[in-house]
Structures are given as structure tokens and as C-alpha cells.
PDB file of C-alpha atoms in Angstrom:
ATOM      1  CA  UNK A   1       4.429  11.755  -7.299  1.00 90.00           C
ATOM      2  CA  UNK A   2       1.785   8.767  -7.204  1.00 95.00           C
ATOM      3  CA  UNK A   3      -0.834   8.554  -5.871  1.00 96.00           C
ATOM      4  CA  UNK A   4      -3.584   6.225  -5.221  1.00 98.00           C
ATOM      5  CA  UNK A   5      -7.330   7.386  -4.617  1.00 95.00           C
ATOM      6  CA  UNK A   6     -10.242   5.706  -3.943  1.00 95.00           C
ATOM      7  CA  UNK A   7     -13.834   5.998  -3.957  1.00 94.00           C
ATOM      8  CA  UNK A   8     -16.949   3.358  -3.430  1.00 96.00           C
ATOM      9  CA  UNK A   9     -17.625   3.729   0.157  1.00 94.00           C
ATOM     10  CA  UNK A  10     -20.273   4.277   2.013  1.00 97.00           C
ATOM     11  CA  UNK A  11     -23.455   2.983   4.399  1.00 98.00           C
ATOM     12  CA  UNK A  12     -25.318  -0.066   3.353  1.00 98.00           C
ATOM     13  CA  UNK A  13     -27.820  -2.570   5.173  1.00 98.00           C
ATOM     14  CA  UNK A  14     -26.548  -6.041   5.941  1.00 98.00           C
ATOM     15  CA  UNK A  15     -26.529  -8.042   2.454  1.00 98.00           C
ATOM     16  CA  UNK A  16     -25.985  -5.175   0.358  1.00 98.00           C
ATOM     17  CA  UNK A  17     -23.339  -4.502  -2.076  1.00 98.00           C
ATOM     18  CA  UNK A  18     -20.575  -1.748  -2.716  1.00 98.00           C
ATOM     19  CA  UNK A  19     -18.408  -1.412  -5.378  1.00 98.00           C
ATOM     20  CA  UNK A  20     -14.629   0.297  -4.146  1.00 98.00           C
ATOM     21  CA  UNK A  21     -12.422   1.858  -7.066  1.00 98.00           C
ATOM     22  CA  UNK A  22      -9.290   2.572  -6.881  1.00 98.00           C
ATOM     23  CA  UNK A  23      -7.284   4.736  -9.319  1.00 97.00           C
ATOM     24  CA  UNK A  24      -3.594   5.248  -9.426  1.00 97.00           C
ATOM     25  CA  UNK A  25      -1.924   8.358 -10.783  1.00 96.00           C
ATOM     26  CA  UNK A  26       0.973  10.387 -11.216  1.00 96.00           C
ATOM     27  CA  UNK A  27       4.183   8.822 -12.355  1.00 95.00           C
ATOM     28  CA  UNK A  28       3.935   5.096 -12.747  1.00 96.00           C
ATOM     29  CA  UNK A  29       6.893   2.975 -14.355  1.00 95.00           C
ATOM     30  CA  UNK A  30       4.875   0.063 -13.999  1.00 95.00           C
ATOM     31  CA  UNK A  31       2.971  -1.601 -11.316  1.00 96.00           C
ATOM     32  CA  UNK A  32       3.083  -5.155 -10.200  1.00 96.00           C
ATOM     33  CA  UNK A  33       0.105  -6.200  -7.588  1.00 97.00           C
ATOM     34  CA  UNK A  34      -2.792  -4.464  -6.183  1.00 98.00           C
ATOM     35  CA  UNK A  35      -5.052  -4.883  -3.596  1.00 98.00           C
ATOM     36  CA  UNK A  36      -7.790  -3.957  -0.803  1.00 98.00           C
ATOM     37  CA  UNK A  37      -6.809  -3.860   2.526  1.00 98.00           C
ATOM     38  CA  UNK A  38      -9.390  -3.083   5.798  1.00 98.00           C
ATOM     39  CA  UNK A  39      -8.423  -2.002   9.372  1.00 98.00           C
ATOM     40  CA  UNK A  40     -11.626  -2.340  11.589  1.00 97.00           C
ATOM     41  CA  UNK A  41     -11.163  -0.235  15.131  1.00 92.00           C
ATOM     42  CA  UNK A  42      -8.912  -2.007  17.356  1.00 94.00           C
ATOM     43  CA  UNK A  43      -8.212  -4.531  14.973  1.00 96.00           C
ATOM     44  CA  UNK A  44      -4.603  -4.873  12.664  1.00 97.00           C
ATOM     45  CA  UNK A  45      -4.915  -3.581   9.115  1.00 97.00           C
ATOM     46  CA  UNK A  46      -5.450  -7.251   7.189  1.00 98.00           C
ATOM     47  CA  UNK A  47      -5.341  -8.512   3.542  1.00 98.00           C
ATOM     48  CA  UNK A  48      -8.715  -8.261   1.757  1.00 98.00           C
ATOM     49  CA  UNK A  49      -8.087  -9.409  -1.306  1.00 98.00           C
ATOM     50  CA  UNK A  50      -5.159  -8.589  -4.077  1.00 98.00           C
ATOM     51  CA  UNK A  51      -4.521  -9.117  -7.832  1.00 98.00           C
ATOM     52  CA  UNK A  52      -1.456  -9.604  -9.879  1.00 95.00           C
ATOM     53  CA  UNK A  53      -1.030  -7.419 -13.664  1.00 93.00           C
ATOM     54  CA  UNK A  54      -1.518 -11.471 -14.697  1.00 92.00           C
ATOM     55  CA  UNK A  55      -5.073 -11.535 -13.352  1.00 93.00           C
ATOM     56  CA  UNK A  56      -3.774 -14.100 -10.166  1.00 97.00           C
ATOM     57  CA  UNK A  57      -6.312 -13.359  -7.308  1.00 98.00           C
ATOM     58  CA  UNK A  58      -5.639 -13.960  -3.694  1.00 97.00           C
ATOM     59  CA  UNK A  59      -8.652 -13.606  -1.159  1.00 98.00           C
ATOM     60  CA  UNK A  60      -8.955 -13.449   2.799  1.00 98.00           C
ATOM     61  CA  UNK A  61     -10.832 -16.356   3.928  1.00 98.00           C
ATOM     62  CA  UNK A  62     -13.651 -14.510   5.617  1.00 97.00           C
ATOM     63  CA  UNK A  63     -14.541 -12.578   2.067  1.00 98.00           C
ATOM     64  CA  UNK A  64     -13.932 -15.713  -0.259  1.00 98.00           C
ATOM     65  CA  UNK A  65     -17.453 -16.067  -2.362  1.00 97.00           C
ATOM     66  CA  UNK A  66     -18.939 -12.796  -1.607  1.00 98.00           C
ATOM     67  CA  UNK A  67     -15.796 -10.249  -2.556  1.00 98.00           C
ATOM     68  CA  UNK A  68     -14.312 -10.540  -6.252  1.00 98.00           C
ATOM     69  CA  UNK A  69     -11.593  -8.532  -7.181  1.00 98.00           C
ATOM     70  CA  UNK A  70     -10.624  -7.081 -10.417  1.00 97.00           C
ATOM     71  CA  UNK A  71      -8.186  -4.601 -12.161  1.00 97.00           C
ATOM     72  CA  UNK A  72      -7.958  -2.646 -15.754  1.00 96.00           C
ATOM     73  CA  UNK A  73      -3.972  -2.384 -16.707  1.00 95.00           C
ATOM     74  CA  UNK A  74      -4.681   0.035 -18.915  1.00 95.00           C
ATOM     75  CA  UNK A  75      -6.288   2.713 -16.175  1.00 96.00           C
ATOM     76  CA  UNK A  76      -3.944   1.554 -13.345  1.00 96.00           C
ATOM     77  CA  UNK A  77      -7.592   0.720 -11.254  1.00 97.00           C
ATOM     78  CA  UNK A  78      -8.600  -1.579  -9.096  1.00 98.00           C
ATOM     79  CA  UNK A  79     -12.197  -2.425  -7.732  1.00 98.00           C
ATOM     80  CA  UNK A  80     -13.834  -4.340  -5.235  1.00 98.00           C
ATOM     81  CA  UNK A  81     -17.071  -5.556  -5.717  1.00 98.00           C
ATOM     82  CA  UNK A  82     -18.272  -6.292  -2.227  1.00 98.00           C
ATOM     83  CA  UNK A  83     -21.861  -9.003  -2.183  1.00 98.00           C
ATOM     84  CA  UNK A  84     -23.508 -10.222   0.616  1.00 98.00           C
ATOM     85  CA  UNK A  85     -21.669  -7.753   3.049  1.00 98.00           C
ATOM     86  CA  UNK A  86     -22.323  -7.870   6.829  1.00 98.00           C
ATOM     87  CA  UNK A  87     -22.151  -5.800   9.963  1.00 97.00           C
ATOM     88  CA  UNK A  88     -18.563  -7.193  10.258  1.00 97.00           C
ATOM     89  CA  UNK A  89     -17.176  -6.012   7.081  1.00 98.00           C
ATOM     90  CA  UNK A  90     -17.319  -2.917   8.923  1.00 98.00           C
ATOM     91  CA  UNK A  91     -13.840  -0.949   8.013  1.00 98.00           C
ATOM     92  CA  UNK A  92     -11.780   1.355   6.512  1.00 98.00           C
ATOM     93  CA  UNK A  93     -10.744   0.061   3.027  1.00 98.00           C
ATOM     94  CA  UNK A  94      -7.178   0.730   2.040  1.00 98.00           C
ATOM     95  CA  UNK A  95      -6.326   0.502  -1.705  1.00 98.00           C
ATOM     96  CA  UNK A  96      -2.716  -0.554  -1.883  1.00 98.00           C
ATOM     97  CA  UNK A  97      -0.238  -0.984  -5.257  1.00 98.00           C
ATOM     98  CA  UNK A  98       3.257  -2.844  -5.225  1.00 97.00           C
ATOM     99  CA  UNK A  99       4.890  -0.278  -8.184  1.00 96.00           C
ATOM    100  CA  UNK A 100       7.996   1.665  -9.060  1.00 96.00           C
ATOM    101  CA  UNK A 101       7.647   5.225 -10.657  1.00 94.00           C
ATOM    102  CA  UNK A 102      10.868   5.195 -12.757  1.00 94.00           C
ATOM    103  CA  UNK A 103      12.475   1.966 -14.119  1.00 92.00           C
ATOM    104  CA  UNK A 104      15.605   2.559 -12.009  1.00 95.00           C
ATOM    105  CA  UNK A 105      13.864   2.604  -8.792  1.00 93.00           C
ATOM    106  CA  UNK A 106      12.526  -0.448  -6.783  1.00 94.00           C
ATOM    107  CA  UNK A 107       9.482  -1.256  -6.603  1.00 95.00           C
ATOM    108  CA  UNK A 108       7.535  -0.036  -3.636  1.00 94.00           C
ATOM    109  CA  UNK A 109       4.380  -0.383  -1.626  1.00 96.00           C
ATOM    110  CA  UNK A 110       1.848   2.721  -1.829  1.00 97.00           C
ATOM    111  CA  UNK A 111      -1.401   3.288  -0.462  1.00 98.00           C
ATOM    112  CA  UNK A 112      -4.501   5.346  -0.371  1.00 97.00           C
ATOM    113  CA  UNK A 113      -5.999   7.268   1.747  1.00 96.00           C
ATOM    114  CA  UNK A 114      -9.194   4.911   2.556  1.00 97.00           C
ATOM    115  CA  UNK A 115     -12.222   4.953   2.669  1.00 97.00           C
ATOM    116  CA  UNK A 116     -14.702   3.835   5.136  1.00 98.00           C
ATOM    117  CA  UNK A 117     -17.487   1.095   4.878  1.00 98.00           C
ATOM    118  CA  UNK A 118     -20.268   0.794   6.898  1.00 98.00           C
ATOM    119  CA  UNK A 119     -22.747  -1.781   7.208  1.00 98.00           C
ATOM    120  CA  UNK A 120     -25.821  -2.033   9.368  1.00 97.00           C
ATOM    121  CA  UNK A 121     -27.674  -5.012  10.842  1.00 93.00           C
TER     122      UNK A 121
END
């Protein structure tokens, strides 16, 4: 069974900085991309920012400059180091990790749990 678990979140004042880890466990074949996810109330769950096992980076355009995200291959982790963050960064984070558990299976789309981010003015 995978599964994916976070940790990093929290309150912060507007320009602070968080740091979101994400560790996934269990089973793992191998794992293709990873990435953050955030779902603010009311609002649809959107991309964050992702990486490939290659090191490729992909970035919302609202978090481009401030966000950088990074992985370790050989810990199956992701993190998020979040500068310069603002009232509407404002979420729950979602860790999320394109993998397949056993060779023969597809690969898949599994997720965490998240965890929440607040940020005051």
C-alpha cells in the first residue's frame, strides 16, 4: 500500500516562508512526477508546482519566483519551499506522485492527505 504523507504546514505572517515535505512510502515500483497541489475554499484544487525524476520543473504562474520545488529520488520526497508567501496562498497543500507499485501495473496518480497553510496579513 503507498502512501504519501506530508508535513510543513502551518501559520505564518505575510512574507514568510514554509517549507512542505512530502514523503512517499510503502510499495513503490518506481515513480515518475511529483508535485504540490492547493485547493483554497470554494476554489478548484489547482497545480502548484511539479517535478519530473529528471529534475524538469513546472510552476503555476501566480507562485513562479517565490515557490521552488525540489525532490530526492533516493527518499521518494518532495518539498516545497514556499518565499514571499501572502494572504492568498492561503490553502490546503496536496502532495501528489504519478507512480506504479509493481512493474506490471500502470502507473497511477496518488495523493496525500494535505496539509493546510495559513498566512496572515
Amino acid at each position: 500500500q503507498v502512501q504519501l504523507v506530508e508535513s510543513g504546514g502551518g501559520l505564518v505572517q505575510a512574507g514568510g516562508s514554509l517549507r512542505l515535505s512530502c514523503a512517499a512510502s510503502g510499495t513503490i515500483f518506481s515513480i515518475n512526477a511529483m508535485g504540490w497541489y492547493r485547493q483554497a475554499p470554494g476554489k478548484q484544487r489547482e497545480l502548484v508546482a511539479a517535478v519530473t525524476t529528471g529534475g524538469t520543473t513546472n510552476y503555476s504562474d501566480s507562485v513562479k519566483g517565490r515557490f521552488t520545488i525540489s525532490r530526492d529520488n533516493a527518499r521518494n520526497t518532495v518539498y516545497l519551499q514556499m518565499n514571499g508567501l501572502s494572504p492568498e496562498d492561503t490553502a490546503v497543500y496536496y502532495c501528489n506522485a504519478n507512480l506504479k507499485p509493481y512493474a506490471i501495473l500502470p502507473f497511477h496518480e496518488y495523493w496525500g492527505q494535505g496539509t493546510q497553510v495559513t498566512v496572515s496579513s
